[in-house]
Amino acid sequence: FFKMNNILITGADGFIGSALKKHLINNSFNVLDMDQKDGDITDRKYFEQYINYDINHVFHLAGKTFVPDSWEDPYSFYKTNVLGLENVLEFCRKKNTPMTFVSAYLYGQPVRLPVCEDDIIIPNNPYAHSKYLGEELCRFYTREFNLKTTIIRPFNIFGENQNEKFLIPEIIHKVFTDEVIKIKDLSPRRDYLYIDDLISALVLTIKSIGNCNVYNIGYGKSFSVKEIVDIILKLMNSDKPVISENHIRKNEISDVVADISRARNEIGWSPSYTFEDGICKMLQFYKTKYGKGL
């Protein structure tokens, strides 16, 4: 079933897109990739190059993602993440091609833990709000045009090749390079999932029904920033001092845990990597990058 599929990935050069592309190619899929070098996803002409291809599934990953940047320049997030998705949906509608949309954590301050897909949606930053509007577009296209879509809500994903603006690669970089580990805030807790587990969930959506089902994809347990730093230092046998600046981010959420039972029950997915497994794989990557032993 899988090996005959032609898969199109938007944002194929990004953190998730490059990992997905590598996995699909290694498993004998034929992958067509679209990334920034191909043009602007908000331009309709972006998709003309693939209009005559036989494409069996689209993964839409292109978009702007870094939350702090969304406060500085919300317009660019709404333009790219909403108008860009609209172009993808139109492309899929014309070709009657199912699509998987990678959304985000949209629940704001959770009412309860763990958070399930039916809990109230309160996007608390422009990035999350742009993703919420994207989900609404998917629901509309499924309802009105009978387009098969699946929505994935990843929690905090980490892994090799992630931008060092994100927490875990930033901490690892500091442990390798700085004498003192300075952290803005040690207290927030998040549900962290290793990148390979997200990829396995995405691949399973290729054969899902596609009636705009929404799936939380997380680990099902949260870790504080302090716990993450302690685990990394322990695995590296390091006793470098850690200093907290006690800088609380705007609209900060204290704790997040994903309820992943729907994904387990409906698409047969569950995490394969523990948090420490993922950190160990990242440390091996950084060990090579910096030419240092653990």
PDB file of C-alpha atoms in Angstrom:
ATOM      1  CA  PHE A   1       0.000   0.000   0.000  1.00  0.00           C
ATOM      2  CA  PHE A   2       2.589   2.553   1.117  1.00  0.00           C
ATOM      3  CA  LYS A   3       5.288   1.891  -1.474  1.00  0.00           C
ATOM      4  CA  MET A   4       3.179   3.076  -4.397  1.00  0.00           C
ATOM      5  CA  ASN A   5       2.471   6.471  -2.823  1.00  0.00           C
ATOM      6  CA  ASN A   6       3.772   9.765  -4.136  1.00  0.00           C
ATOM      7  CA  ILE A   7       4.028  12.160  -1.210  1.00  0.00           C
ATOM      8  CA  LEU A   8       4.305  15.962  -1.413  1.00  0.00           C
ATOM      9  CA  ILE A   9       5.821  17.784   1.576  1.00  0.00           C
ATOM     10  CA  THR A  10       5.634  21.548   1.969  1.00  0.00           C
ATOM     11  CA  GLY A  11       8.303  22.963   4.245  1.00  0.00           C
ATOM     12  CA  ALA A  12      10.524  20.002   3.468  1.00  0.00           C
ATOM     13  CA  ASP A  13      13.668  21.874   4.494  1.00  0.00           C
ATOM     14  CA  GLY A  14      12.442  22.578   8.029  1.00  0.00           C
ATOM     15  CA  PHE A  15      13.099  20.667  11.245  1.00  0.00           C
ATOM     16  CA  ILE A  16      10.074  18.367  10.949  1.00  0.00           C
ATOM     17  CA  GLY A  17       9.947  18.363   7.143  1.00  0.00           C
ATOM     18  CA  SER A  18      13.541  17.212   6.679  1.00  0.00           C
ATOM     19  CA  ALA A  19      13.066  14.405   9.220  1.00  0.00           C
ATOM     20  CA  LEU A  20       9.821  13.310   7.540  1.00  0.00           C
ATOM     21  CA  LYS A  21      11.406  13.417   4.086  1.00  0.00           C
ATOM     22  CA  LYS A  22      14.349  11.292   5.225  1.00  0.00           C
ATOM     23  CA  HIS A  23      12.038   8.721   6.836  1.00  0.00           C
ATOM     24  CA  LEU A  24       9.768   8.437   3.794  1.00  0.00           C
ATOM     25  CA  ILE A  25      12.659   8.058   1.354  1.00  0.00           C
ATOM     26  CA  ASN A  26      14.250   5.407   3.587  1.00  0.00           C
ATOM     27  CA  ASN A  27      10.940   3.522   3.458  1.00  0.00           C
ATOM     28  CA  SER A  28      10.689   3.573  -0.353  1.00  0.00           C
ATOM     29  CA  PHE A  29       8.180   6.414  -0.754  1.00  0.00           C
ATOM     30  CA  ASN A  30       8.522   8.740  -3.709  1.00  0.00           C
ATOM     31  CA  VAL A  31       8.846  12.216  -2.185  1.00  0.00           C
ATOM     32  CA  LEU A  32       8.226  15.545  -3.889  1.00  0.00           C
ATOM     33  CA  ASP A  33       9.438  18.389  -1.706  1.00  0.00           C
ATOM     34  CA  MET A  34       8.599  22.060  -1.666  1.00  0.00           C
ATOM     35  CA  ASP A  35      10.555  24.557   0.397  1.00  0.00           C
ATOM     36  CA  GLN A  36      11.567  28.209   0.472  1.00  0.00           C
ATOM     37  CA  LYS A  37      13.837  27.979  -2.543  1.00  0.00           C
ATOM     38  CA  ASP A  38      10.787  27.077  -4.659  1.00  0.00           C
ATOM     39  CA  GLY A  39       9.076  30.392  -3.898  1.00  0.00           C
ATOM     40  CA  ASP A  40       6.521  31.925  -1.554  1.00  0.00           C
ATOM     41  CA  ILE A  41       3.804  29.584  -0.339  1.00  0.00           C
ATOM     42  CA  THR A  42       1.363  32.504  -0.165  1.00  0.00           C
ATOM     43  CA  ASP A  43       1.673  32.832  -3.968  1.00  0.00           C
ATOM     44  CA  ARG A  44      -0.768  30.678  -5.936  1.00  0.00           C
ATOM     45  CA  LYS A  45       1.902  30.074  -8.593  1.00  0.00           C
ATOM     46  CA  TYR A  46       3.936  28.185  -5.993  1.00  0.00           C
ATOM     47  CA  PHE A  47       1.881  25.056  -6.712  1.00  0.00           C
ATOM     48  CA  GLU A  48       1.679  25.205 -10.496  1.00  0.00           C
ATOM     49  CA  GLN A  49       4.852  23.120 -10.859  1.00  0.00           C
ATOM     50  CA  TYR A  50       3.093  20.108  -9.322  1.00  0.00           C
ATOM     51  CA  ILE A  51      -0.422  20.455 -10.702  1.00  0.00           C
ATOM     52  CA  ASN A  52       0.094  17.650 -13.267  1.00  0.00           C
ATOM     53  CA  TYR A  53       1.793  15.224 -10.881  1.00  0.00           C
ATOM     54  CA  ASP A  54       0.044  12.158  -9.514  1.00  0.00           C
ATOM     55  CA  ILE A  55       0.171  12.923  -5.783  1.00  0.00           C
ATOM     56  CA  ASN A  56      -1.423  10.580  -3.256  1.00  0.00           C
ATOM     57  CA  HIS A  57      -0.930  12.580  -0.054  1.00  0.00           C
ATOM     58  CA  VAL A  58       0.228  16.050   1.022  1.00  0.00           C
ATOM     59  CA  PHE A  59       1.933  16.924   4.308  1.00  0.00           C
ATOM     60  CA  HIS A  60       1.641  20.634   4.983  1.00  0.00           C
ATOM     61  CA  LEU A  61       4.534  21.705   7.217  1.00  0.00           C
ATOM     62  CA  ALA A  62       5.548  25.050   5.701  1.00  0.00           C
ATOM     63  CA  GLY A  63       5.000  27.991   8.008  1.00  0.00           C
ATOM     64  CA  LYS A  64       6.425  30.320  10.617  1.00  0.00           C
ATOM     65  CA  THR A  65       6.810  28.686  14.023  1.00  0.00           C
ATOM     66  CA  PHE A  66       8.819  30.575  16.673  1.00  0.00           C
ATOM     67  CA  VAL A  67       6.357  31.944  19.254  1.00  0.00           C
ATOM     68  CA  PRO A  68       8.375  35.005  20.433  1.00  0.00           C
ATOM     69  CA  ASP A  69       8.733  36.169  16.814  1.00  0.00           C
ATOM     70  CA  SER A  70       4.951  36.011  16.406  1.00  0.00           C
ATOM     71  CA  TRP A  71       4.552  38.752  19.018  1.00  0.00           C
ATOM     72  CA  GLU A  72       7.017  40.973  17.149  1.00  0.00           C
ATOM     73  CA  ASP A  73       5.563  40.413  13.667  1.00  0.00           C
ATOM     74  CA  PRO A  74       2.091  38.845  13.860  1.00  0.00           C
ATOM     75  CA  TYR A  75       1.185  39.863  10.293  1.00  0.00           C
ATOM     76  CA  SER A  76       3.813  37.603   8.746  1.00  0.00           C
ATOM     77  CA  PHE A  77       2.547  34.656  10.794  1.00  0.00           C
ATOM     78  CA  TYR A  78      -1.072  35.160   9.719  1.00  0.00           C
ATOM     79  CA  LYS A  79      -0.056  35.685   6.092  1.00  0.00           C
ATOM     80  CA  THR A  80       2.176  32.613   5.845  1.00  0.00           C
ATOM     81  CA  ASN A  81       0.264  30.224   8.094  1.00  0.00           C
ATOM     82  CA  VAL A  82      -3.278  31.055   6.936  1.00  0.00           C
ATOM     83  CA  LEU A  83      -2.986  32.191   3.319  1.00  0.00           C
ATOM     84  CA  GLY A  84      -0.265  29.605   2.668  1.00  0.00           C
ATOM     85  CA  LEU A  85      -2.525  26.838   3.976  1.00  0.00           C
ATOM     86  CA  GLU A  86      -5.435  28.111   1.880  1.00  0.00           C
ATOM     87  CA  ASN A  87      -3.288  27.646  -1.228  1.00  0.00           C
ATOM     88  CA  VAL A  88      -2.420  24.096  -0.140  1.00  0.00           C
ATOM     89  CA  LEU A  89      -6.076  23.261   0.456  1.00  0.00           C
ATOM     90  CA  GLU A  90      -7.061  24.616  -2.959  1.00  0.00           C
ATOM     91  CA  PHE A  91      -4.310  22.556  -4.579  1.00  0.00           C
ATOM     92  CA  CYS A  92      -5.535  19.430  -2.742  1.00  0.00           C
ATOM     93  CA  ARG A  93      -9.175  20.176  -3.611  1.00  0.00           C
ATOM     94  CA  LYS A  94      -8.399  20.447  -7.323  1.00  0.00           C
ATOM     95  CA  LYS A  95      -6.491  17.166  -7.250  1.00  0.00           C
ATOM     96  CA  ASN A  96      -8.748  15.442  -4.669  1.00  0.00           C
ATOM     97  CA  THR A  97      -5.614  14.649  -2.646  1.00  0.00           C
ATOM     98  CA  PRO A  98      -5.793  13.973   1.127  1.00  0.00           C
ATOM     99  CA  MET A  99      -3.762  16.286   3.352  1.00  0.00           C
ATOM    100  CA  THR A 100      -2.206  16.149   6.812  1.00  0.00           C
ATOM    101  CA  PHE A 101      -1.970  19.547   8.489  1.00  0.00           C
ATOM    102  CA  VAL A 102       0.572  19.982  11.273  1.00  0.00           C
ATOM    103  CA  SER A 103      -1.049  22.409  13.677  1.00  0.00           C
ATOM    104  CA  ALA A 104       0.202  23.295  17.184  1.00  0.00           C
ATOM    105  CA  TYR A 105      -0.674  23.389  20.870  1.00  0.00           C
ATOM    106  CA  LEU A 106      -3.830  25.540  20.902  1.00  0.00           C
ATOM    107  CA  TYR A 107      -5.261  25.058  24.389  1.00  0.00           C
ATOM    108  CA  GLY A 108      -3.755  28.069  26.143  1.00  0.00           C
ATOM    109  CA  GLN A 109      -3.778  27.748  29.923  1.00  0.00           C
ATOM    110  CA  PRO A 110      -5.155  24.208  30.332  1.00  0.00           C
ATOM    111  CA  VAL A 111      -8.345  23.739  32.322  1.00  0.00           C
ATOM    112  CA  ARG A 112      -7.211  20.220  33.276  1.00  0.00           C
ATOM    113  CA  LEU A 113      -4.325  17.855  32.771  1.00  0.00           C
ATOM    114  CA  PRO A 114      -3.812  15.895  30.666  1.00  0.00           C
ATOM    115  CA  VAL A 115      -5.226  18.005  27.823  1.00  0.00           C
ATOM    116  CA  CYS A 116      -7.490  16.189  25.362  1.00  0.00           C
ATOM    117  CA  GLU A 117      -8.485  17.211  21.840  1.00  0.00           C
ATOM    118  CA  ASP A 118     -12.017  18.243  22.880  1.00  0.00           C
ATOM    119  CA  ASP A 119     -10.858  20.664  25.579  1.00  0.00           C
ATOM    120  CA  ILE A 120     -11.481  24.370  25.076  1.00  0.00           C
ATOM    121  CA  ILE A 121      -9.295  26.139  22.510  1.00  0.00           C
ATOM    122  CA  ILE A 122      -7.720  29.388  23.723  1.00  0.00           C
ATOM    123  CA  PRO A 123      -4.775  30.283  21.459  1.00  0.00           C
ATOM    124  CA  ASN A 124      -2.575  32.535  23.600  1.00  0.00           C
ATOM    125  CA  ASN A 125      -0.125  33.898  21.013  1.00  0.00           C
ATOM    126  CA  PRO A 126      -0.312  34.955  17.341  1.00  0.00           C
ATOM    127  CA  TYR A 127       1.440  31.777  16.183  1.00  0.00           C
ATOM    128  CA  ALA A 128      -1.096  29.518  17.902  1.00  0.00           C
ATOM    129  CA  HIS A 129      -3.968  31.701  16.699  1.00  0.00           C
ATOM    130  CA  SER A 130      -2.756  31.432  13.099  1.00  0.00           C
ATOM    131  CA  LYS A 131      -2.742  27.645  13.489  1.00  0.00           C
ATOM    132  CA  TYR A 132      -6.259  27.718  14.946  1.00  0.00           C
ATOM    133  CA  LEU A 133      -7.472  29.641  11.887  1.00  0.00           C
ATOM    134  CA  GLY A 134      -5.708  27.023   9.771  1.00  0.00           C
ATOM    135  CA  GLU A 135      -7.613  24.241  11.501  1.00  0.00           C
ATOM    136  CA  GLU A 136     -10.866  26.083  10.797  1.00  0.00           C
ATOM    137  CA  LEU A 137      -9.938  26.194   7.108  1.00  0.00           C
ATOM    138  CA  CYS A 138      -9.308  22.436   7.143  1.00  0.00           C
ATOM    139  CA  ARG A 139     -12.665  21.790   8.808  1.00  0.00           C
ATOM    140  CA  PHE A 140     -14.434  23.966   6.243  1.00  0.00           C
ATOM    141  CA  TYR A 141     -12.796  22.232   3.271  1.00  0.00           C
ATOM    142  CA  THR A 142     -13.621  18.813   4.708  1.00  0.00           C
ATOM    143  CA  ARG A 143     -17.231  19.764   5.380  1.00  0.00           C
ATOM    144  CA  GLU A 144     -17.987  21.751   2.230  1.00  0.00           C
ATOM    145  CA  PHE A 145     -15.666  20.210  -0.373  1.00  0.00           C
ATOM    146  CA  ASN A 146     -15.369  16.689   1.058  1.00  0.00           C
ATOM    147  CA  LEU A 147     -11.582  17.035   1.128  1.00  0.00           C
ATOM    148  CA  LYS A 148      -9.915  14.421   3.313  1.00  0.00           C
ATOM    149  CA  THR A 149      -7.793  16.121   5.966  1.00  0.00           C
ATOM    150  CA  THR A 150      -6.148  15.100   9.228  1.00  0.00           C
ATOM    151  CA  ILE A 151      -4.983  17.564  11.875  1.00  0.00           C
ATOM    152  CA  ILE A 152      -1.980  16.803  14.074  1.00  0.00           C
ATOM    153  CA  ARG A 153      -1.391  18.906  17.192  1.00  0.00           C
ATOM    154  CA  PRO A 154       2.223  18.301  18.244  1.00  0.00           C
ATOM    155  CA  PHE A 155       3.211  19.315  21.738  1.00  0.00           C
ATOM    156  CA  ASN A 156       6.888  20.233  22.300  1.00  0.00           C
ATOM    157  CA  ILE A 157       8.973  18.382  19.723  1.00  0.00           C
ATOM    158  CA  PHE A 158      12.749  18.148  20.045  1.00  0.00           C
ATOM    159  CA  GLY A 159      15.573  16.479  18.143  1.00  0.00           C
ATOM    160  CA  GLU A 160      18.660  16.830  16.016  1.00  0.00           C
ATOM    161  CA  ASN A 161      18.893  19.791  13.606  1.00  0.00           C
ATOM    162  CA  GLN A 162      16.351  21.832  15.576  1.00  0.00           C
ATOM    163  CA  ASN A 163      16.935  25.584  15.592  1.00  0.00           C
ATOM    164  CA  GLU A 164      18.901  26.574  18.687  1.00  0.00           C
ATOM    165  CA  LYS A 165      16.333  29.254  19.476  1.00  0.00           C
ATOM    166  CA  PHE A 166      14.245  26.382  20.874  1.00  0.00           C
ATOM    167  CA  LEU A 167      14.735  25.343  24.472  1.00  0.00           C
ATOM    168  CA  ILE A 168      16.380  21.904  24.422  1.00  0.00           C
ATOM    169  CA  PRO A 169      18.941  22.571  21.650  1.00  0.00           C
ATOM    170  CA  GLU A 170      19.637  25.937  23.302  1.00  0.00           C
ATOM    171  CA  ILE A 171      20.371  24.235  26.643  1.00  0.00           C
ATOM    172  CA  ILE A 172      22.557  21.564  25.027  1.00  0.00           C
ATOM    173  CA  HIS A 173      24.471  24.226  23.091  1.00  0.00           C
ATOM    174  CA  LYS A 174      25.106  26.147  26.317  1.00  0.00           C
ATOM    175  CA  VAL A 175      26.253  23.031  28.164  1.00  0.00           C
ATOM    176  CA  PHE A 176      28.782  22.325  25.411  1.00  0.00           C
ATOM    177  CA  THR A 177      30.013  25.906  24.990  1.00  0.00           C
ATOM    178  CA  ASP A 178      29.367  28.052  28.109  1.00  0.00           C
ATOM    179  CA  GLU A 179      31.056  28.018  31.511  1.00  0.00           C
ATOM    180  CA  VAL A 180      27.806  29.025  33.241  1.00  0.00           C
ATOM    181  CA  ILE A 181      24.366  27.845  32.064  1.00  0.00           C
ATOM    182  CA  LYS A 182      22.047  30.869  32.077  1.00  0.00           C
ATOM    183  CA  ILE A 183      18.344  30.041  31.815  1.00  0.00           C
ATOM    184  CA  LYS A 184      15.486  32.529  31.615  1.00  0.00           C
ATOM    185  CA  ASP A 185      13.067  30.506  33.791  1.00  0.00           C
ATOM    186  CA  LEU A 186      13.534  27.045  35.340  1.00  0.00           C
ATOM    187  CA  SER A 187       9.940  26.420  36.375  1.00  0.00           C
ATOM    188  CA  PRO A 188       7.705  25.951  33.271  1.00  0.00           C
ATOM    189  CA  ARG A 189       6.792  22.355  32.515  1.00  0.00           C
ATOM    190  CA  ARG A 190       6.118  21.003  29.036  1.00  0.00           C
ATOM    191  CA  ASP A 191       5.296  17.702  27.361  1.00  0.00           C
ATOM    192  CA  TYR A 192       8.348  16.917  25.198  1.00  0.00           C
ATOM    193  CA  LEU A 193       8.349  14.337  22.405  1.00  0.00           C
ATOM    194  CA  TYR A 194      11.329  13.137  20.382  1.00  0.00           C
ATOM    195  CA  ILE A 195      11.101  13.971  16.661  1.00  0.00           C
ATOM    196  CA  ASP A 196      11.099  10.349  15.426  1.00  0.00           C
ATOM    197  CA  ASP A 197       7.899   9.663  17.368  1.00  0.00           C
ATOM    198  CA  LEU A 198       6.151  12.603  15.688  1.00  0.00           C
ATOM    199  CA  ILE A 199       7.294  11.301  12.301  1.00  0.00           C
ATOM    200  CA  SER A 200       5.802   7.863  12.991  1.00  0.00           C
ATOM    201  CA  ALA A 201       2.474   9.534  13.828  1.00  0.00           C
ATOM    202  CA  LEU A 202       2.521  11.604  10.649  1.00  0.00           C
ATOM    203  CA  VAL A 203       3.162   8.542   8.490  1.00  0.00           C
ATOM    204  CA  LEU A 204       0.192   6.752  10.045  1.00  0.00           C
ATOM    205  CA  THR A 205      -2.118   9.559   8.878  1.00  0.00           C
ATOM    206  CA  ILE A 206      -1.512   8.540   5.252  1.00  0.00           C
ATOM    207  CA  LYS A 207      -3.949   5.677   5.709  1.00  0.00           C
ATOM    208  CA  SER A 208      -6.331   7.370   8.170  1.00  0.00           C
ATOM    209  CA  ILE A 209      -9.913   8.107   7.154  1.00  0.00           C
ATOM    210  CA  GLY A 210      -9.214  11.817   6.739  1.00  0.00           C
ATOM    211  CA  ASN A 211     -12.495  13.288   7.980  1.00  0.00           C
ATOM    212  CA  CYS A 212     -10.646  16.108   9.761  1.00  0.00           C
ATOM    213  CA  ASN A 213      -9.872  14.133  12.900  1.00  0.00           C
ATOM    214  CA  VAL A 214      -7.614  15.953  15.361  1.00  0.00           C
ATOM    215  CA  TYR A 215      -4.843  14.143  17.247  1.00  0.00           C
ATOM    216  CA  ASN A 216      -2.650  15.303  20.109  1.00  0.00           C
ATOM    217  CA  ILE A 217       0.876  14.005  19.606  1.00  0.00           C
ATOM    218  CA  GLY A 218       2.978  14.201  22.768  1.00  0.00           C
ATOM    219  CA  TYR A 219       4.721  12.014  25.288  1.00  0.00           C
ATOM    220  CA  GLY A 220       2.033  12.090  27.984  1.00  0.00           C
ATOM    221  CA  LYS A 221       4.312  13.452  30.726  1.00  0.00           C
ATOM    222  CA  SER A 222       5.779  16.869  31.472  1.00  0.00           C
ATOM    223  CA  PHE A 223       9.292  17.966  32.436  1.00  0.00           C
ATOM    224  CA  SER A 224      10.326  21.289  33.954  1.00  0.00           C
ATOM    225  CA  VAL A 225      13.163  23.333  32.494  1.00  0.00           C
ATOM    226  CA  LYS A 226      15.154  22.526  35.635  1.00  0.00           C
ATOM    227  CA  GLU A 227      14.589  18.796  35.167  1.00  0.00           C
ATOM    228  CA  ILE A 228      15.737  19.050  31.553  1.00  0.00           C
ATOM    229  CA  VAL A 229      18.917  20.892  32.534  1.00  0.00           C
ATOM    230  CA  ASP A 230      19.601  18.355  35.302  1.00  0.00           C
ATOM    231  CA  ILE A 231      19.112  15.393  32.926  1.00  0.00           C
ATOM    232  CA  ILE A 232      21.421  16.895  30.292  1.00  0.00           C
ATOM    233  CA  LEU A 233      24.123  17.744  32.848  1.00  0.00           C
ATOM    234  CA  LYS A 234      23.872  14.250  34.336  1.00  0.00           C
ATOM    235  CA  LEU A 235      24.166  12.535  30.945  1.00  0.00           C
ATOM    236  CA  MET A 236      27.190  14.700  30.137  1.00  0.00           C
ATOM    237  CA  ASN A 237      28.801  14.170  33.557  1.00  0.00           C
ATOM    238  CA  SER A 238      28.932  17.946  33.917  1.00  0.00           C
ATOM    239  CA  ASP A 239      28.710  20.048  37.074  1.00  0.00           C
ATOM    240  CA  LYS A 240      28.549  23.441  35.372  1.00  0.00           C
ATOM    241  CA  PRO A 241      26.626  26.013  37.463  1.00  0.00           C
ATOM    242  CA  VAL A 242      23.088  26.966  36.428  1.00  0.00           C
ATOM    243  CA  ILE A 243      21.680  30.468  36.900  1.00  0.00           C
ATOM    244  CA  SER A 244      18.021  31.367  36.443  1.00  0.00           C
ATOM    245  CA  GLU A 245      17.176  34.906  35.318  1.00  0.00           C
ATOM    246  CA  ASN A 246      13.594  34.389  36.585  1.00  0.00           C
ATOM    247  CA  HIS A 247      12.331  35.966  33.382  1.00  0.00           C
ATOM    248  CA  ILE A 248       8.679  34.962  32.928  1.00  0.00           C
ATOM    249  CA  ARG A 249       7.509  34.995  29.307  1.00  0.00           C
ATOM    250  CA  LYS A 250       4.302  36.779  28.289  1.00  0.00           C
ATOM    251  CA  ASN A 251       1.234  34.530  28.739  1.00  0.00           C
ATOM    252  CA  GLU A 252       3.463  31.778  30.149  1.00  0.00           C
ATOM    253  CA  ILE A 253       1.774  28.439  30.863  1.00  0.00           C
ATOM    254  CA  SER A 254       2.996  26.619  33.957  1.00  0.00           C
ATOM    255  CA  ASP A 255       2.348  23.004  32.936  1.00  0.00           C
ATOM    256  CA  VAL A 256       1.226  21.029  29.884  1.00  0.00           C
ATOM    257  CA  VAL A 257       0.566  17.291  29.491  1.00  0.00           C
ATOM    258  CA  ALA A 258      -0.963  15.679  26.391  1.00  0.00           C
ATOM    259  CA  ASP A 259      -3.753  13.124  26.481  1.00  0.00           C
ATOM    260  CA  ILE A 260      -2.657  10.871  23.602  1.00  0.00           C
ATOM    261  CA  SER A 261      -5.317   8.179  23.973  1.00  0.00           C
ATOM    262  CA  ARG A 262      -7.205   9.173  20.801  1.00  0.00           C
ATOM    263  CA  ALA A 263      -4.118   8.730  18.607  1.00  0.00           C
ATOM    264  CA  ARG A 264      -3.424   5.399  20.298  1.00  0.00           C
ATOM    265  CA  ASN A 265      -6.995   4.172  19.808  1.00  0.00           C
ATOM    266  CA  GLU A 266      -7.733   5.513  16.303  1.00  0.00           C
ATOM    267  CA  ILE A 267      -4.439   5.384  14.377  1.00  0.00           C
ATOM    268  CA  GLY A 268      -2.492   2.925  16.531  1.00  0.00           C
ATOM    269  CA  TRP A 269       0.238   5.361  17.546  1.00  0.00           C
ATOM    270  CA  SER A 270       2.207   5.613  20.778  1.00  0.00           C
ATOM    271  CA  PRO A 271       5.693   6.953  21.623  1.00  0.00           C
ATOM    272  CA  SER A 272       8.661   4.619  21.235  1.00  0.00           C
ATOM    273  CA  TYR A 273      11.347   6.865  22.766  1.00  0.00           C
ATOM    274  CA  THR A 274      11.639   7.953  26.379  1.00  0.00           C
ATOM    275  CA  PHE A 275      12.635  11.548  27.035  1.00  0.00           C
ATOM    276  CA  GLU A 276      16.155  10.448  28.013  1.00  0.00           C
ATOM    277  CA  ASP A 277      16.401   8.305  24.837  1.00  0.00           C
ATOM    278  CA  GLY A 278      15.789  11.409  22.754  1.00  0.00           C
ATOM    279  CA  ILE A 279      18.230  13.531  24.751  1.00  0.00           C
ATOM    280  CA  CYS A 280      20.931  10.856  24.347  1.00  0.00           C
ATOM    281  CA  LYS A 281      20.454  10.871  20.563  1.00  0.00           C
ATOM    282  CA  MET A 282      20.706  14.672  20.513  1.00  0.00           C
ATOM    283  CA  LEU A 283      23.860  14.613  22.636  1.00  0.00           C
ATOM    284  CA  GLN A 284      25.496  12.196  20.204  1.00  0.00           C
ATOM    285  CA  PHE A 285      24.608  14.617  17.407  1.00  0.00           C
ATOM    286  CA  TYR A 286      26.119  17.582  19.268  1.00  0.00           C
ATOM    287  CA  LYS A 287      29.149  15.529  20.263  1.00  0.00           C
ATOM    288  CA  THR A 288      29.926  15.122  16.560  1.00  0.00           C
ATOM    289  CA  LYS A 289      29.068  18.766  15.844  1.00  0.00           C
ATOM    290  CA  TYR A 290      31.444  20.127  18.477  1.00  0.00           C
ATOM    291  CA  GLY A 291      34.012  17.332  18.297  1.00  0.00           C
ATOM    292  CA  LYS A 292      33.747  16.701  22.003  1.00  0.00           C
ATOM    293  CA  GLY A 293      33.218  13.561  24.029  1.00  0.00           C
ATOM    294  CA  LEU A 294      30.407  13.076  26.478  1.00  0.00           C
TER     295      LEU A 294
END
